[in-house]
Coordinates of C-alpha atoms in Angstrom, one line a residue:
M679 CA 121.7 151.5 -61.7
D680 CA 123.4 152.9 -58.5
Y681 CA 125.1 150.6 -56.0
L682 CA 126.5 151.2 -52.6
V683 CA 129.1 148.4 -52.0
V684 CA 130.1 148.1 -48.3
D685 CA 133.4 146.7 -46.9
M686 CA 136.4 147.0 -49.1
T687 CA 138.4 144.8 -46.6
H688 CA 136.6 141.5 -47.3
G689 CA 136.3 141.5 -51.0
G690 CA 134.1 144.6 -51.6
L691 CA 136.8 146.2 -53.8
I692 CA 136.6 143.4 -56.3
I693 CA 132.8 143.5 -56.3
A694 CA 132.6 147.3 -56.6
S695 CA 135.2 147.3 -59.5
E696 CA 133.3 144.6 -61.4
L697 CA 129.9 146.3 -60.9
S698 CA 131.3 149.6 -62.1
K699 CA 132.1 148.0 -65.5
L700 CA 128.4 147.5 -66.2
P701 CA 126.7 150.0 -68.6
E702 CA 124.8 152.9 -67.1
T703 CA 126.0 152.0 -63.6
H704 CA 127.5 154.1 -60.8
V705 CA 129.1 152.5 -57.8
Y706 CA 129.7 154.1 -54.4
A707 CA 132.4 152.1 -52.5
W708 CA 132.4 152.4 -48.7
D709 CA 135.6 151.4 -47.0
I710 CA 133.8 150.9 -43.7
Y711 CA 136.9 149.6 -41.8
R712 CA 139.2 152.2 -43.4
T713 CA 141.8 149.7 -44.5
L714 CA 142.5 151.0 -48.1
D715 CA 145.6 153.0 -48.9
E716 CA 145.2 156.2 -50.8
S717 CA 147.1 154.7 -53.7
I718 CA 144.5 152.0 -54.0
I719 CA 141.6 154.5 -53.9
E720 CA 143.3 156.6 -56.5
K721 CA 143.9 153.5 -58.7
Y722 CA 140.3 152.3 -58.7
S723 CA 138.4 155.7 -58.7
S724 CA 136.7 156.5 -61.9
S725 CA 133.7 158.2 -63.3
S726 CA 131.7 155.1 -62.5
L727 CA 133.3 154.2 -59.1
E728 CA 133.4 156.7 -56.3
F729 CA 134.7 156.1 -52.8
V730 CA 132.5 157.6 -50.1
D731 CA 131.7 157.6 -46.4
G732 CA 128.5 155.6 -46.3
N733 CA 127.2 157.6 -43.4
C734 CA 127.3 161.0 -45.1
F735 CA 127.1 161.1 -48.9
K736 CA 124.5 162.4 -51.2
E737 CA 122.4 159.3 -52.0
P738 CA 120.6 158.8 -55.3
K739 CA 116.9 158.1 -55.0
E740 CA 117.2 154.5 -56.0
L741 CA 120.2 152.7 -54.4
T742 CA 121.0 149.0 -54.3
V743 CA 123.0 148.3 -51.1
V744 CA 125.5 145.4 -51.3
S745 CA 127.0 144.3 -47.9
P746 CA 128.7 141.2 -46.6
I747 CA 126.5 138.9 -44.5
H748 CA 128.8 139.3 -41.5
C749 CA 128.4 143.1 -41.3
N750 CA 125.8 144.5 -38.9
L751 CA 124.9 147.4 -41.2
Q752 CA 122.2 149.7 -39.7
R753 CA 120.3 150.0 -42.9
H754 CA 118.4 147.8 -45.4
V755 CA 120.6 145.5 -47.5
D756 CA 119.5 144.5 -50.9
M757 CA 122.3 142.0 -51.8
T758 CA 124.9 140.2 -49.8
H759 CA 128.4 139.9 -51.2
H760 CA 127.5 136.3 -52.0
D761 CA 124.5 137.5 -54.1
A762 CA 126.6 140.0 -55.9
V763 CA 129.1 137.4 -56.9
K764 CA 126.4 135.3 -58.5
F765 CA 125.1 138.4 -60.3
I766 CA 128.5 139.2 -61.7
L767 CA 129.4 135.6 -62.8
N768 CA 126.1 134.0 -63.5
H769 CA 126.4 134.2 -67.3
K770 CA 130.2 133.9 -67.4
I771 CA 130.8 130.5 -65.8
N772 CA 129.7 127.8 -68.2
V773 CA 131.0 124.7 -66.4
P774 CA 129.7 122.8 -63.3
V775 CA 130.4 124.5 -60.0
V776 CA 130.9 122.9 -56.5
E777 CA 130.9 125.3 -53.6
V778 CA 132.1 124.1 -50.1
T779 CA 131.2 125.9 -46.9
G780 CA 131.0 124.9 -43.2
V781 CA 132.7 125.6 -39.9
K782 CA 135.4 122.9 -40.1
G783 CA 136.7 120.7 -42.9
K784 CA 136.2 123.0 -45.9
T785 CA 139.7 123.0 -47.2
S786 CA 140.1 119.3 -46.6
V787 CA 136.9 118.5 -48.6
V788 CA 138.0 120.8 -51.4
W789 CA 141.3 118.9 -51.6
I790 CA 139.7 115.5 -51.6
L791 CA 137.4 116.8 -54.5
K792 CA 140.5 118.1 -56.2
E793 CA 141.8 114.6 -56.5
I794 CA 138.5 112.9 -57.4
L795 CA 137.7 115.5 -60.1
K796 CA 141.3 115.9 -61.5
H797 CA 140.3 114.3 -64.8
K798 CA 137.9 117.2 -65.4
K799 CA 140.6 119.9 -65.3
P800 CA 139.3 121.7 -62.2
L801 CA 139.7 125.3 -61.2
V802 CA 140.3 125.2 -57.4
L803 CA 139.9 128.0 -54.9
S804 CA 140.7 127.2 -51.3
S805 CA 142.3 128.9 -48.3
L806 CA 145.6 127.5 -49.7
G807 CA 145.3 129.4 -53.0
V808 CA 144.0 129.2 -56.6
E809 CA 145.1 126.3 -58.8
V810 CA 144.2 124.7 -62.1
F811 CA 145.0 121.3 -63.5
D812 CA 146.1 121.7 -67.1
G813 CA 145.9 118.0 -68.0
T814 CA 149.4 117.1 -66.9
K815 CA 150.2 119.1 -63.8
W816 CA 148.8 121.4 -61.2
V817 CA 149.5 125.1 -61.8
K818 CA 149.4 127.6 -58.9
L819 CA 147.8 130.8 -60.0
K820 CA 147.9 132.6 -56.7
G821 CA 149.0 131.6 -53.2
N822 CA 147.8 134.1 -50.6
I823 CA 144.0 134.5 -51.1
S824 CA 141.0 134.8 -48.8
I825 CA 137.9 132.7 -49.2
T826 CA 135.5 135.6 -49.2
P827 CA 132.9 135.2 -52.0
A828 CA 134.6 137.9 -54.1
S829 CA 137.7 135.7 -54.4
I830 CA 135.6 133.5 -56.7
V831 CA 135.5 136.4 -59.2
E832 CA 139.3 136.8 -58.8
A833 CA 139.9 133.0 -59.3
W834 CA 137.8 132.9 -62.4
K835 CA 139.6 135.8 -64.0
L836 CA 143.0 134.3 -63.1
A837 CA 142.1 131.1 -65.0
E838 CA 140.8 132.8 -68.1
N839 CA 143.6 131.4 -70.3
Y840 CA 143.0 127.8 -69.2
E841 CA 140.6 125.2 -70.3
I842 CA 138.4 124.6 -67.2
G843 CA 136.0 121.6 -66.9
I844 CA 134.7 122.2 -63.4
C845 CA 135.1 124.7 -60.6
I846 CA 135.6 123.8 -56.9
F847 CA 135.3 126.9 -54.6
E848 CA 135.8 127.0 -50.9
T849 CA 133.6 129.9 -49.6
S850 CA 133.2 131.4 -46.2
L851 CA 129.8 131.9 -44.6
G852 CA 127.6 130.2 -47.2
G853 CA 127.3 129.8 -51.0
T854 CA 126.7 132.3 -53.8
G855 CA 124.0 130.3 -55.6
L856 CA 126.4 129.6 -58.5
A857 CA 126.8 126.0 -57.5
D858 CA 125.3 122.9 -59.2
V859 CA 126.3 121.1 -55.9
G860 CA 126.8 122.9 -52.7
V861 CA 128.5 121.2 -49.7
L862 CA 127.9 122.1 -46.1
T863 CA 130.6 120.2 -44.1
N864 CA 129.2 120.8 -40.6
I865 CA 128.2 123.5 -38.0
A866 CA 130.8 122.3 -35.5
E867 CA 130.5 125.6 -33.6
N868 CA 127.6 128.0 -34.2
Y869 CA 129.6 131.2 -33.5
S870 CA 128.2 134.7 -33.6
I871 CA 128.7 137.2 -36.4
A872 CA 127.5 140.6 -37.3
G873 CA 127.9 142.1 -33.9
N874 CA 126.0 139.1 -32.3
S875 CA 123.0 139.8 -34.5
S876 CA 123.4 136.6 -36.4
N877 CA 125.4 133.4 -36.4
A878 CA 127.3 130.9 -38.5
S879 CA 124.4 128.6 -39.2
K880 CA 122.2 131.4 -40.5
A881 CA 125.0 132.7 -42.7
K882 CA 125.9 129.3 -44.1
S883 CA 122.3 128.6 -45.0
Q884 CA 123.1 130.6 -48.1
I885 CA 124.6 127.3 -49.5
F886 CA 121.0 126.1 -50.0
K887 CA 120.7 128.5 -52.9
S888 CA 122.7 125.9 -54.8
K889 CA 120.8 123.6 -57.2
M890 CA 121.5 120.7 -54.9
V891 CA 123.3 120.4 -51.6
A892 CA 125.2 117.7 -49.6
C893 CA 124.9 118.4 -45.9
D894 CA 126.2 116.8 -42.8
Q895 CA 123.3 114.9 -41.2
E896 CA 123.8 116.3 -37.7
S897 CA 123.8 119.9 -39.0
F898 CA 120.8 119.2 -41.2
D899 CA 118.7 117.7 -38.4
S900 CA 119.4 120.6 -36.1
K901 CA 119.2 123.6 -38.5
Y902 CA 118.3 122.9 -42.1
I903 CA 115.5 120.3 -42.3
K904 CA 113.3 122.6 -44.3
Y905 CA 115.7 122.3 -47.2
K906 CA 115.1 118.5 -47.6
E907 CA 113.8 118.6 -51.2
N908 CA 117.1 119.4 -52.9
T909 CA 119.4 118.0 -50.2
N910 CA 121.3 114.8 -49.6
T911 CA 122.6 114.1 -46.1
F912 CA 125.8 112.3 -45.2
G913 CA 127.3 110.9 -42.0
I914 CA 128.5 108.0 -39.9
L915 CA 125.6 105.8 -38.9
N916 CA 126.3 105.8 -35.1
N917 CA 126.5 109.6 -35.1
S918 CA 122.9 110.2 -36.4
K919 CA 119.5 109.5 -35.0
I920 CA 118.3 109.4 -38.6
I921 CA 120.0 107.3 -41.2
P922 CA 121.8 109.7 -43.7
D923 CA 121.3 109.4 -47.4
L924 CA 124.9 108.5 -47.7
T925 CA 126.2 106.5 -44.8
A926 CA 129.6 105.1 -43.8
T927 CA 129.6 101.7 -42.0
N928 CA 132.0 99.0 -41.0
I929 CA 134.8 101.5 -40.5
K930 CA 138.3 100.2 -39.8
Y931 CA 140.4 103.1 -38.7
S932 CA 144.2 103.3 -39.4
F933 CA 146.7 106.1 -39.5
D934 CA 147.8 105.0 -42.9
K935 CA 144.5 104.0 -44.6
T936 CA 141.0 103.6 -43.3
D937 CA 138.6 101.2 -44.9
F938 CA 134.8 101.6 -44.8
D939 CA 131.6 100.8 -46.7
V940 CA 129.4 103.5 -48.2
Q941 CA 125.6 102.9 -48.5
L942 CA 123.4 105.1 -50.7
S943 CA 119.6 105.3 -49.9
H944 CA 117.2 107.3 -52.0
F945 CA 120.2 109.4 -53.0
K946 CA 119.4 112.4 -55.3
T947 CA 121.6 113.1 -58.3
I948 CA 121.7 115.8 -60.9
S949 CA 121.1 113.7 -64.0
S950 CA 120.2 110.1 -62.8
G951 CA 117.4 110.7 -60.3
L952 CA 117.3 108.7 -57.1
I953 CA 119.9 106.0 -56.8
E954 CA 120.6 103.1 -54.3
G955 CA 123.8 101.1 -53.8
T956 CA 126.8 100.2 -51.7
F957 CA 130.5 100.2 -52.4
K958 CA 133.8 99.9 -50.5
L959 CA 136.3 102.8 -50.1
N960 CA 139.7 103.3 -48.5
T961 CA 141.7 106.5 -48.0
F962 CA 143.6 108.6 -45.5
A963 CA 141.0 109.2 -42.8
P964 CA 142.4 108.4 -39.3
A965 CA 139.4 109.6 -37.3
P966 CA 135.7 110.1 -37.6
I967 CA 136.0 113.8 -38.5
H968 CA 138.2 112.8 -41.5
V969 CA 135.7 110.2 -42.6
N970 CA 133.0 112.8 -42.5
N971 CA 135.1 115.0 -44.7
V972 CA 135.5 112.1 -47.2
L973 CA 131.8 111.5 -47.1
A974 CA 131.1 115.1 -48.0
A975 CA 133.4 114.9 -51.0
V976 CA 132.0 111.5 -52.1
S977 CA 128.4 112.8 -51.8
A978 CA 129.2 115.8 -54.1
S979 CA 130.9 113.5 -56.6
V980 CA 128.0 111.0 -56.8
M981 CA 125.6 113.9 -57.2
L982 CA 127.7 115.1 -60.1
G983 CA 127.6 111.6 -61.7
I984 CA 131.2 110.7 -61.1
S985 CA 131.8 107.0 -61.4
E986 CA 132.7 104.7 -58.5
E987 CA 136.0 104.0 -60.2
K988 CA 137.0 107.7 -60.4
I989 CA 136.0 108.2 -56.8
K990 CA 138.1 105.3 -55.6
T991 CA 141.1 106.4 -57.7
G992 CA 140.9 110.0 -56.3
L993 CA 140.6 108.9 -52.7
L994 CA 143.7 106.7 -53.1
Q995 CA 145.6 109.7 -54.3
F996 CA 144.6 111.8 -51.2
K997 CA 147.3 111.6 -48.5
G998 CA 146.1 114.3 -46.2
L999 CA 146.6 118.0 -46.2
N1000 CA 149.6 120.0 -45.0
G1001 CA 148.3 122.3 -42.3
R1002 CA 145.5 120.0 -41.3
T1003 CA 146.1 116.3 -40.3
T1004 CA 149.4 115.0 -41.4
I1005 CA 151.5 112.1 -40.2
K1006 CA 155.3 112.0 -40.1
E1007 CA 158.0 109.7 -38.8
L1008 CA 161.0 111.1 -36.9
N1009 CA 163.6 108.7 -35.6
G1010 CA 161.0 105.9 -35.2
V1011 CA 158.5 108.2 -33.5
R1012 CA 155.1 108.8 -35.2
I1013 CA 154.2 112.5 -35.2
V1014 CA 150.6 113.4 -35.9
E1015 CA 150.2 117.1 -36.7
E1016 CA 147.1 119.2 -36.5
I1017 CA 148.5 122.7 -37.4
N1018 CA 145.6 124.9 -38.4
P1019 CA 144.8 128.6 -38.3
G1020 CA 141.2 127.9 -37.6
L1021 CA 141.8 125.5 -34.7
N1022 CA 139.0 125.6 -32.2
V1023 CA 137.8 123.6 -29.2
T1024 CA 135.9 121.0 -31.4
A1025 CA 139.1 120.4 -33.4
V1026 CA 141.1 119.9 -30.3
K1027 CA 138.6 117.4 -29.0
E1028 CA 138.6 115.5 -32.3
A1029 CA 142.4 115.4 -32.4
I1030 CA 142.7 114.0 -28.9
K1031 CA 140.0 111.5 -29.6
M1032 CA 142.1 110.2 -32.5
M1033 CA 144.8 109.1 -30.1
E1034 CA 142.6 107.6 -27.4
N1035 CA 143.3 104.0 -28.2
I1036 CA 147.1 104.5 -28.9
D1037 CA 149.8 103.7 -26.3
D1038 CA 152.8 105.9 -25.4
V1039 CA 151.4 109.2 -26.5
A1040 CA 152.6 112.7 -25.8
V1041 CA 150.5 115.8 -26.6
V1042 CA 152.0 119.1 -27.6
F1043 CA 149.4 121.9 -27.5
G1044 CA 149.7 125.6 -28.1
G1045 CA 149.8 128.3 -30.8
R1046 CA 149.2 131.9 -31.5
Y1047 CA 146.5 134.4 -31.3
G1048 CA 145.2 136.7 -34.1
V1049 CA 145.6 134.0 -36.8
T1050 CA 141.9 134.2 -37.8
C1051 CA 139.0 136.4 -36.8
E1052 CA 137.7 133.7 -34.5
E1053 CA 139.8 133.2 -31.3
I1054 CA 139.8 130.0 -29.3
D1055 CA 138.0 129.6 -26.0
E1056 CA 140.8 129.1 -23.4
N1057 CA 138.6 127.9 -20.6
S1058 CA 136.9 125.3 -22.7
V1059 CA 140.1 124.0 -24.2
S1060 CA 141.7 123.8 -20.8
Q1061 CA 138.8 121.5 -19.7
V1062 CA 139.5 119.3 -22.7
L1063 CA 143.2 119.1 -21.8
N1064 CA 142.3 118.3 -18.2
G1065 CA 140.4 115.3 -19.4
I1066 CA 143.5 113.7 -20.9
N1067 CA 144.8 110.6 -19.1
E1068 CA 147.5 111.6 -16.5
D1069 CA 149.8 109.0 -18.1
T1070 CA 149.9 111.1 -21.2
K1071 CA 152.6 113.7 -21.2
L1072 CA 151.3 117.2 -22.0
I1073 CA 153.7 119.9 -23.3
L1074 CA 152.4 123.4 -23.8
V1075 CA 153.9 125.9 -26.2
D1076 CA 153.8 129.5 -27.3
E1077 CA 151.4 132.3 -26.2
L1078 CA 148.2 130.1 -26.3
G1079 CA 149.9 127.3 -24.4
K1080 CA 151.2 129.8 -21.8
N1081 CA 147.8 131.2 -21.0
V1082 CA 146.1 127.8 -21.0
N1083 CA 148.8 126.4 -18.7
K1084 CA 147.5 128.8 -16.0
L1085 CA 144.0 127.2 -16.2
L1086 CA 145.0 123.6 -16.1
K1087 CA 144.5 121.2 -13.1
R1088 CA 146.9 118.6 -14.3
N1089 CA 150.7 118.2 -14.8
S1090 CA 152.3 119.8 -17.8
I1091 CA 155.5 121.4 -19.0
Y1092 CA 155.9 124.6 -21.0
Y1093 CA 158.2 125.6 -23.9
N1094 CA 158.4 128.8 -25.8
N1095 CA 159.2 127.2 -29.1
L1096 CA 157.3 124.4 -31.0
K1097 CA 160.5 122.7 -32.2
D1098 CA 161.9 122.5 -28.7
A1099 CA 158.5 121.1 -27.4
V1100 CA 158.5 118.4 -30.1
N1101 CA 162.2 117.5 -29.4
Y1102 CA 161.4 117.2 -25.7
A1103 CA 158.4 115.0 -26.4
S1104 CA 160.5 112.7 -28.7
K1105 CA 162.9 112.1 -25.8
T1106 CA 160.3 111.0 -23.3
N1107 CA 160.0 107.4 -24.7
S1108 CA 156.7 108.4 -26.4
H1109 CA 156.3 106.5 -29.6
N1110 CA 153.4 108.8 -30.7
I1111 CA 153.4 112.6 -30.5
L1112 CA 150.2 114.6 -31.2
V1113 CA 150.9 118.2 -32.1
V1114 CA 147.9 120.4 -31.9
Y1115 CA 149.0 123.9 -32.8
R1116 CA 147.1 127.0 -33.8
S1117 CA 149.0 128.7 -36.7
N1118 CA 149.4 128.9 -40.4
Y1119 CA 151.3 125.8 -41.6
S1120 CA 153.3 128.0 -43.9
D1121 CA 154.8 130.0 -41.0
L1122 CA 158.3 128.5 -41.4
E1123 CA 159.5 129.9 -38.1
K1124 CA 157.1 127.5 -36.4
R1125 CA 157.9 124.4 -38.5

């Protein structure tokens, strides 16, 4: 079998290397973005793995083309990178798999599941790294890793010396088909991919290759209703025209712990058929977007047959996620942080909505460009900030804040440095400070 694997930048090197190990196989690897060093090419080149220019090489008569779904390749594609990962691992992973995709909330949902499923010794891949629970403690196997589908192969190989009971994989742009339960958190923004020839909702529909799927009700209604047979929906009742299969009601929001009821209606499970029921939950979920993330994780857990007791215990252990929504106290001032590399307009809206009914609020907004492939829409975010009550102090910071400041029609103040901006906000008699900042949380210079 001959393969042409496209895009060494986004995981193709791992896929090409694994395919080249198959018997009677020759792999042509196309570094379409020219990001590989000569040393890497030399290291991986072999009699069965050849690096080529895909536009001008001598093709065999029968060639299987493997390309990422976000690449607008001007030729027929036989397998996406997601498909190739399933092909490579399908007979190697012998434990249940959960894959989580979506526009927002992926990492948070994975970390909630990580707590709920801890007793099963999970292997966890997220944008924060690869971890396993060895029965007594979490072990970090790798810190800096992407969530391209090929990283699933890497994560599985890293954990080969551990006893794994379940896999939880965060995956960009859809699922591989390996999952017993796939989770689609939302399509908060249906951004374009593949040179505007496709979009996020089409790419993420790959998650429906999973045996069963938990999908946000709003996204399901607008994009995925044809997949109803193997799908459970989740959502907050007042956000959906149709009642989700798993619904949150009677929600009492709090910055520390939010209480709500969960109602199951004709809810599909892997081994118990359809189930009905209600139970009460409480966990860290200070706003609707956080409750929706919890519902995604709870849906997947119920589908897997996890007991109500284990779900409740796991949710009590979840305290939020560094780099997403975290809450701190500084000299009697509450600081709510939304520091996220994937911060977009929807996330800014949700963060500000979280503070709507709180008095004495200051908002610090800003961040950096080039943190992820998807940049933030300055005009749209300036409209969101213009809508903040004039009594709320607005402090802008860093390069993003500087550019947005030029578009605002309300009063604001600008600082170059995040720390200085927060210090200023804390001295304005504000008892609550919302920090909405576009950056990697691990960037210590900005902490």
